Amino acid sequence: MKRRNTPTKEAVINVLSKTRKAMSQSAIEQEINLKINRATIYRVLNRFCEDGVLHRIVAEDGKQYFALCINCEDRKLPDNHFHFRCTSCETIECLEEPVHFSIPKHYSVETINCVLTGVCATCASIS
């Protein structure tokens, strides 16, 4: 089903396109120059996730971040890829290289929600 375009949808996509980083709902809300209800923004973000336009990242503190899926198919990122949150610059990014882990015998992984936290390569080279 084709969804109609709205000013809220356009505003959310514009904000995420400009930063090209994962952002929280509150950060997106602060960047939008329109008076829009918080619940409306939340519904738009969820719908974009359902449609594959955005993906949701849940950080270790439970806060949700949303990232624009730019060339996700070209980058061949699996749906359950890992993310990295930098404690210095506070950015969250997709890790394109696989992160290997092991689980006990007789367990089967269906989904992964993992955010690794530390200092990114950019911040590490500055310090």
mmCIF file with all atom_site columns, C-alpha atoms in Angstrom:
data_model
loop_
_atom_site.group_PDB
_atom_site.id
_atom_site.type_symbol
_atom_site.label_atom_id
_atom_site.label_alt_id
_atom_site.label_comp_id
_atom_site.label_asym_id
_atom_site.label_entity_id
_atom_site.label_seq_id
_atom_site.pdbx_PDB_ins_code
_atom_site.Cartn_x
_atom_site.Cartn_y
_atom_site.Cartn_z
_atom_site.occupancy
_atom_site.B_iso_or_equiv
_atom_site.pdbx_formal_charge
_atom_site.auth_seq_id
_atom_site.auth_comp_id
_atom_site.auth_asym_id
_atom_site.auth_atom_id
_atom_site.pdbx_PDB_model_num
ATOM 1   C CA . MET A 1 1   ? 0.000  0.000   0.000  1.00 0.00 ? 1   MET A CA 1
ATOM 2   C CA . LYS A 1 2   ? 1.359  3.383   -1.000 1.00 0.00 ? 2   LYS A CA 1
ATOM 3   C CA . ARG A 1 3   ? 1.428  5.789   1.919  1.00 0.00 ? 3   ARG A CA 1
ATOM 4   C CA . ARG A 1 4   ? 0.766  9.457   1.358  1.00 0.00 ? 4   ARG A CA 1
ATOM 5   C CA . ASN A 1 5   ? 3.448  11.992  2.015  1.00 0.00 ? 5   ASN A CA 1
ATOM 6   C CA . THR A 1 6   ? 2.899  14.438  4.879  1.00 0.00 ? 6   THR A CA 1
ATOM 7   C CA . PRO A 1 7   ? 4.833  17.449  6.219  1.00 0.00 ? 7   PRO A CA 1
ATOM 8   C CA . THR A 1 8   ? 5.808  15.378  9.277  1.00 0.00 ? 8   THR A CA 1
ATOM 9   C CA . LYS A 1 9   ? 7.228  12.561  7.148  1.00 0.00 ? 9   LYS A CA 1
ATOM 10  C CA . GLU A 1 10  ? 9.170  15.026  5.020  1.00 0.00 ? 10  GLU A CA 1
ATOM 11  C CA . ALA A 1 11  ? 10.510 16.815  8.097  1.00 0.00 ? 11  ALA A CA 1
ATOM 12  C CA . VAL A 1 12  ? 11.693 13.572  9.735  1.00 0.00 ? 12  VAL A CA 1
ATOM 13  C CA . ILE A 1 13  ? 13.428 12.364  6.556  1.00 0.00 ? 13  ILE A CA 1
ATOM 14  C CA . ASN A 1 14  ? 15.057 15.781  6.022  1.00 0.00 ? 14  ASN A CA 1
ATOM 15  C CA . VAL A 1 15  ? 16.485 15.820  9.554  1.00 0.00 ? 15  VAL A CA 1
ATOM 16  C CA . LEU A 1 16  ? 17.879 12.288  9.299  1.00 0.00 ? 16  LEU A CA 1
ATOM 17  C CA . SER A 1 17  ? 19.224 12.919  5.780  1.00 0.00 ? 17  SER A CA 1
ATOM 18  C CA . LYS A 1 18  ? 21.160 15.980  6.915  1.00 0.00 ? 18  LYS A CA 1
ATOM 19  C CA . THR A 1 19  ? 22.873 14.292  9.858  1.00 0.00 ? 19  THR A CA 1
ATOM 20  C CA . ARG A 1 20  ? 23.217 10.807  8.368  1.00 0.00 ? 20  ARG A CA 1
ATOM 21  C CA . LYS A 1 21  ? 23.534 9.543   11.970 1.00 0.00 ? 21  LYS A CA 1
ATOM 22  C CA . ALA A 1 22  ? 21.203 7.682   14.265 1.00 0.00 ? 22  ALA A CA 1
ATOM 23  C CA . MET A 1 23  ? 19.117 10.105  16.314 1.00 0.00 ? 23  MET A CA 1
ATOM 24  C CA . SER A 1 24  ? 16.706 9.791   19.213 1.00 0.00 ? 24  SER A CA 1
ATOM 25  C CA . GLN A 1 25  ? 13.097 10.863  18.829 1.00 0.00 ? 25  GLN A CA 1
ATOM 26  C CA . SER A 1 26  ? 13.694 13.866  21.087 1.00 0.00 ? 26  SER A CA 1
ATOM 27  C CA . ALA A 1 27  ? 16.721 14.963  19.018 1.00 0.00 ? 27  ALA A CA 1
ATOM 28  C CA . ILE A 1 28  ? 14.679 14.652  15.808 1.00 0.00 ? 28  ILE A CA 1
ATOM 29  C CA . GLU A 1 29  ? 11.844 16.581  17.417 1.00 0.00 ? 29  GLU A CA 1
ATOM 30  C CA . GLN A 1 30  ? 14.224 19.430  18.394 1.00 0.00 ? 30  GLN A CA 1
ATOM 31  C CA . GLU A 1 31  ? 15.551 19.682  14.824 1.00 0.00 ? 31  GLU A CA 1
ATOM 32  C CA . ILE A 1 32  ? 12.133 19.872  13.160 1.00 0.00 ? 32  ILE A CA 1
ATOM 33  C CA . ASN A 1 33  ? 11.021 23.441  12.577 1.00 0.00 ? 33  ASN A CA 1
ATOM 34  C CA . LEU A 1 34  ? 7.322  22.587  12.599 1.00 0.00 ? 34  LEU A CA 1
ATOM 35  C CA . LYS A 1 35  ? 4.926  22.359  15.509 1.00 0.00 ? 35  LYS A CA 1
ATOM 36  C CA . ILE A 1 36  ? 4.243  18.633  15.492 1.00 0.00 ? 36  ILE A CA 1
ATOM 37  C CA . ASN A 1 37  ? 2.762  16.428  18.175 1.00 0.00 ? 37  ASN A CA 1
ATOM 38  C CA . ARG A 1 38  ? 5.312  14.042  19.771 1.00 0.00 ? 38  ARG A CA 1
ATOM 39  C CA . ALA A 1 39  ? 2.962  11.074  19.242 1.00 0.00 ? 39  ALA A CA 1
ATOM 40  C CA . THR A 1 40  ? 2.739  11.879  15.532 1.00 0.00 ? 40  THR A CA 1
ATOM 41  C CA . ILE A 1 41  ? 6.522  11.848  15.209 1.00 0.00 ? 41  ILE A CA 1
ATOM 42  C CA . TYR A 1 42  ? 6.641  8.527   17.063 1.00 0.00 ? 42  TYR A CA 1
ATOM 43  C CA . ARG A 1 43  ? 4.027  7.003   14.724 1.00 0.00 ? 43  ARG A CA 1
ATOM 44  C CA . VAL A 1 44  ? 5.938  8.254   11.666 1.00 0.00 ? 44  VAL A CA 1
ATOM 45  C CA . LEU A 1 45  ? 9.207  6.792   12.980 1.00 0.00 ? 45  LEU A CA 1
ATOM 46  C CA . ASN A 1 46  ? 7.553  3.424   13.652 1.00 0.00 ? 46  ASN A CA 1
ATOM 47  C CA . ARG A 1 47  ? 5.910  3.372   10.229 1.00 0.00 ? 47  ARG A CA 1
ATOM 48  C CA . PHE A 1 48  ? 9.233  4.176   8.550  1.00 0.00 ? 48  PHE A CA 1
ATOM 49  C CA . CYS A 1 49  ? 10.797 1.266   10.448 1.00 0.00 ? 49  CYS A CA 1
ATOM 50  C CA . GLU A 1 50  ? 7.993  -1.061  9.288  1.00 0.00 ? 50  GLU A CA 1
ATOM 51  C CA . ASP A 1 51  ? 8.510  0.103   5.688  1.00 0.00 ? 51  ASP A CA 1
ATOM 52  C CA . GLY A 1 52  ? 12.286 -0.377  5.803  1.00 0.00 ? 52  GLY A CA 1
ATOM 53  C CA . VAL A 1 53  ? 13.084 3.331   5.445  1.00 0.00 ? 53  VAL A CA 1
ATOM 54  C CA . LEU A 1 54  ? 14.634 3.519   8.929  1.00 0.00 ? 54  LEU A CA 1
ATOM 55  C CA . HIS A 1 55  ? 15.995 1.035   11.367 1.00 0.00 ? 55  HIS A CA 1
ATOM 56  C CA . ARG A 1 56  ? 15.661 1.219   15.120 1.00 0.00 ? 56  ARG A CA 1
ATOM 57  C CA . ILE A 1 57  ? 18.607 0.937   17.477 1.00 0.00 ? 57  ILE A CA 1
ATOM 58  C CA . VAL A 1 58  ? 17.989 0.393   21.182 1.00 0.00 ? 58  VAL A CA 1
ATOM 59  C CA . ALA A 1 59  ? 20.980 1.524   23.251 1.00 0.00 ? 59  ALA A CA 1
ATOM 60  C CA . GLU A 1 60  ? 22.056 -0.057  26.523 1.00 0.00 ? 60  GLU A CA 1
ATOM 61  C CA . ASP A 1 61  ? 20.064 2.540   28.480 1.00 0.00 ? 61  ASP A CA 1
ATOM 62  C CA . GLY A 1 62  ? 16.866 1.552   26.636 1.00 0.00 ? 62  GLY A CA 1
ATOM 63  C CA . LYS A 1 63  ? 16.759 4.768   24.601 1.00 0.00 ? 63  LYS A CA 1
ATOM 64  C CA . GLN A 1 64  ? 15.704 4.288   20.975 1.00 0.00 ? 64  GLN A CA 1
ATOM 65  C CA . TYR A 1 65  ? 17.612 5.789   18.064 1.00 0.00 ? 65  TYR A CA 1
ATOM 66  C CA . PHE A 1 66  ? 16.577 5.834   14.422 1.00 0.00 ? 66  PHE A CA 1
ATOM 67  C CA . ALA A 1 67  ? 18.881 5.683   11.423 1.00 0.00 ? 67  ALA A CA 1
ATOM 68  C CA . LEU A 1 68  ? 18.058 6.242   7.773  1.00 0.00 ? 68  LEU A CA 1
ATOM 69  C CA . CYS A 1 69  ? 18.643 3.112   5.705  1.00 0.00 ? 69  CYS A CA 1
ATOM 70  C CA . ILE A 1 70  ? 20.949 4.597   3.083  1.00 0.00 ? 70  ILE A CA 1
ATOM 71  C CA . ASN A 1 71  ? 22.128 1.963   0.624  1.00 0.00 ? 71  ASN A CA 1
ATOM 72  C CA . CYS A 1 72  ? 21.350 -0.756  3.175  1.00 0.00 ? 72  CYS A CA 1
ATOM 73  C CA . GLU A 1 73  ? 20.899 -3.255  0.333  1.00 0.00 ? 73  GLU A CA 1
ATOM 74  C CA . ASP A 1 74  ? 24.186 -2.206  -1.293 1.00 0.00 ? 74  ASP A CA 1
ATOM 75  C CA . ARG A 1 75  ? 26.063 -2.445  2.009  1.00 0.00 ? 75  ARG A CA 1
ATOM 76  C CA . LYS A 1 76  ? 24.606 -5.922  2.619  1.00 0.00 ? 76  LYS A CA 1
ATOM 77  C CA . LEU A 1 77  ? 24.015 -5.251  6.300  1.00 0.00 ? 77  LEU A CA 1
ATOM 78  C CA . PRO A 1 78  ? 21.967 -8.016  7.875  1.00 0.00 ? 78  PRO A CA 1
ATOM 79  C CA . ASP A 1 79  ? 18.808 -7.004  9.713  1.00 0.00 ? 79  ASP A CA 1
ATOM 80  C CA . ASN A 1 80  ? 20.448 -8.015  12.971 1.00 0.00 ? 80  ASN A CA 1
ATOM 81  C CA . HIS A 1 81  ? 23.731 -6.152  12.657 1.00 0.00 ? 81  HIS A CA 1
ATOM 82  C CA . PHE A 1 82  ? 25.640 -4.608  15.546 1.00 0.00 ? 82  PHE A CA 1
ATOM 83  C CA . HIS A 1 83  ? 25.916 -0.901  16.317 1.00 0.00 ? 83  HIS A CA 1
ATOM 84  C CA . PHE A 1 84  ? 28.559 1.160   18.079 1.00 0.00 ? 84  PHE A CA 1
ATOM 85  C CA . ARG A 1 85  ? 27.884 4.137   20.390 1.00 0.00 ? 85  ARG A CA 1
ATOM 86  C CA . CYS A 1 86  ? 30.793 6.481   21.015 1.00 0.00 ? 86  CYS A CA 1
ATOM 87  C CA . THR A 1 87  ? 30.929 7.791   24.582 1.00 0.00 ? 87  THR A CA 1
ATOM 88  C CA . SER A 1 88  ? 33.002 10.765  23.427 1.00 0.00 ? 88  SER A CA 1
ATOM 89  C CA . CYS A 1 89  ? 31.019 12.217  20.495 1.00 0.00 ? 89  CYS A CA 1
ATOM 90  C CA . GLU A 1 90  ? 27.724 10.395  21.335 1.00 0.00 ? 90  GLU A CA 1
ATOM 91  C CA . THR A 1 91  ? 27.233 9.111   17.775 1.00 0.00 ? 91  THR A CA 1
ATOM 92  C CA . ILE A 1 92  ? 25.752 5.727   16.982 1.00 0.00 ? 92  ILE A CA 1
ATOM 93  C CA . GLU A 1 93  ? 26.774 3.977   13.799 1.00 0.00 ? 93  GLU A CA 1
ATOM 94  C CA . CYS A 1 94  ? 26.170 0.669   12.068 1.00 0.00 ? 94  CYS A CA 1
ATOM 95  C CA . LEU A 1 95  ? 29.094 -1.722  12.143 1.00 0.00 ? 95  LEU A CA 1
ATOM 96  C CA . GLU A 1 96  ? 29.491 -3.037  8.628  1.00 0.00 ? 96  GLU A CA 1
ATOM 97  C CA . GLU A 1 97  ? 31.946 -5.766  9.559  1.00 0.00 ? 97  GLU A CA 1
ATOM 98  C CA . PRO A 1 98  ? 30.501 -8.782  11.351 1.00 0.00 ? 98  PRO A CA 1
ATOM 99  C CA . VAL A 1 99  ? 30.980 -9.055  15.086 1.00 0.00 ? 99  VAL A CA 1
ATOM 100 C CA . HIS A 1 100 ? 31.530 -12.666 16.082 1.00 0.00 ? 100 HIS A CA 1
ATOM 101 C CA . PHE A 1 101 ? 30.051 -14.148 19.224 1.00 0.00 ? 101 PHE A CA 1
ATOM 102 C CA . SER A 1 102 ? 29.292 -17.575 20.571 1.00 0.00 ? 102 SER A CA 1
ATOM 103 C CA . ILE A 1 103 ? 26.350 -18.918 22.513 1.00 0.00 ? 103 ILE A CA 1
ATOM 104 C CA . PRO A 1 104 ? 25.931 -22.118 24.530 1.00 0.00 ? 104 PRO A CA 1
ATOM 105 C CA . LYS A 1 105 ? 25.127 -25.338 22.730 1.00 0.00 ? 105 LYS A CA 1
ATOM 106 C CA . HIS A 1 106 ? 21.414 -25.936 21.952 1.00 0.00 ? 106 HIS A CA 1
ATOM 107 C CA . TYR A 1 107 ? 20.591 -22.193 21.792 1.00 0.00 ? 107 TYR A CA 1
ATOM 108 C CA . SER A 1 108 ? 19.409 -20.588 18.585 1.00 0.00 ? 108 SER A CA 1
ATOM 109 C CA . VAL A 1 109 ? 19.655 -16.835 17.901 1.00 0.00 ? 109 VAL A CA 1
ATOM 110 C CA . GLU A 1 110 ? 16.655 -15.301 16.141 1.00 0.00 ? 110 GLU A CA 1
ATOM 111 C CA . THR A 1 111 ? 17.310 -11.587 16.627 1.00 0.00 ? 111 THR A CA 1
ATOM 112 C CA . ILE A 1 112 ? 20.150 -9.453  17.842 1.00 0.00 ? 112 ILE A CA 1
ATOM 113 C CA . ASN A 1 113 ? 19.873 -6.103  19.581 1.00 0.00 ? 113 ASN A CA 1
ATOM 114 C CA . CYS A 1 114 ? 23.418 -5.168  20.390 1.00 0.00 ? 114 CYS A CA 1
ATOM 115 C CA . VAL A 1 115 ? 25.115 -1.816  20.855 1.00 0.00 ? 115 VAL A CA 1
ATOM 116 C CA . LEU A 1 116 ? 28.807 -1.865  21.630 1.00 0.00 ? 116 LEU A CA 1
ATOM 117 C CA . THR A 1 117 ? 29.894 1.186   23.613 1.00 0.00 ? 117 THR A CA 1
ATOM 118 C CA . GLY A 1 118 ? 33.322 2.806   23.673 1.00 0.00 ? 118 GLY A CA 1
ATOM 119 C CA . VAL A 1 119 ? 35.360 5.361   21.729 1.00 0.00 ? 119 VAL A CA 1
ATOM 120 C CA . CYS A 1 120 ? 35.021 5.517   17.919 1.00 0.00 ? 120 CYS A CA 1
ATOM 121 C CA . ALA A 1 121 ? 38.000 5.561   15.542 1.00 0.00 ? 121 ALA A CA 1
ATOM 122 C CA . THR A 1 122 ? 37.630 9.294   14.886 1.00 0.00 ? 122 THR A CA 1
ATOM 123 C CA . CYS A 1 123 ? 37.669 10.246  18.577 1.00 0.00 ? 123 CYS A CA 1
ATOM 124 C CA . ALA A 1 124 ? 40.463 7.774   19.334 1.00 0.00 ? 124 ALA A CA 1
ATOM 125 C CA . SER A 1 125 ? 42.691 9.411   16.711 1.00 0.00 ? 125 SER A CA 1
ATOM 126 C CA . ILE A 1 126 ? 42.054 12.873  18.211 1.00 0.00 ? 126 ILE A CA 1
ATOM 127 C CA . SER A 1 127 ? 43.089 11.937  21.756 1.00 0.00 ? 127 SER A CA 1
#
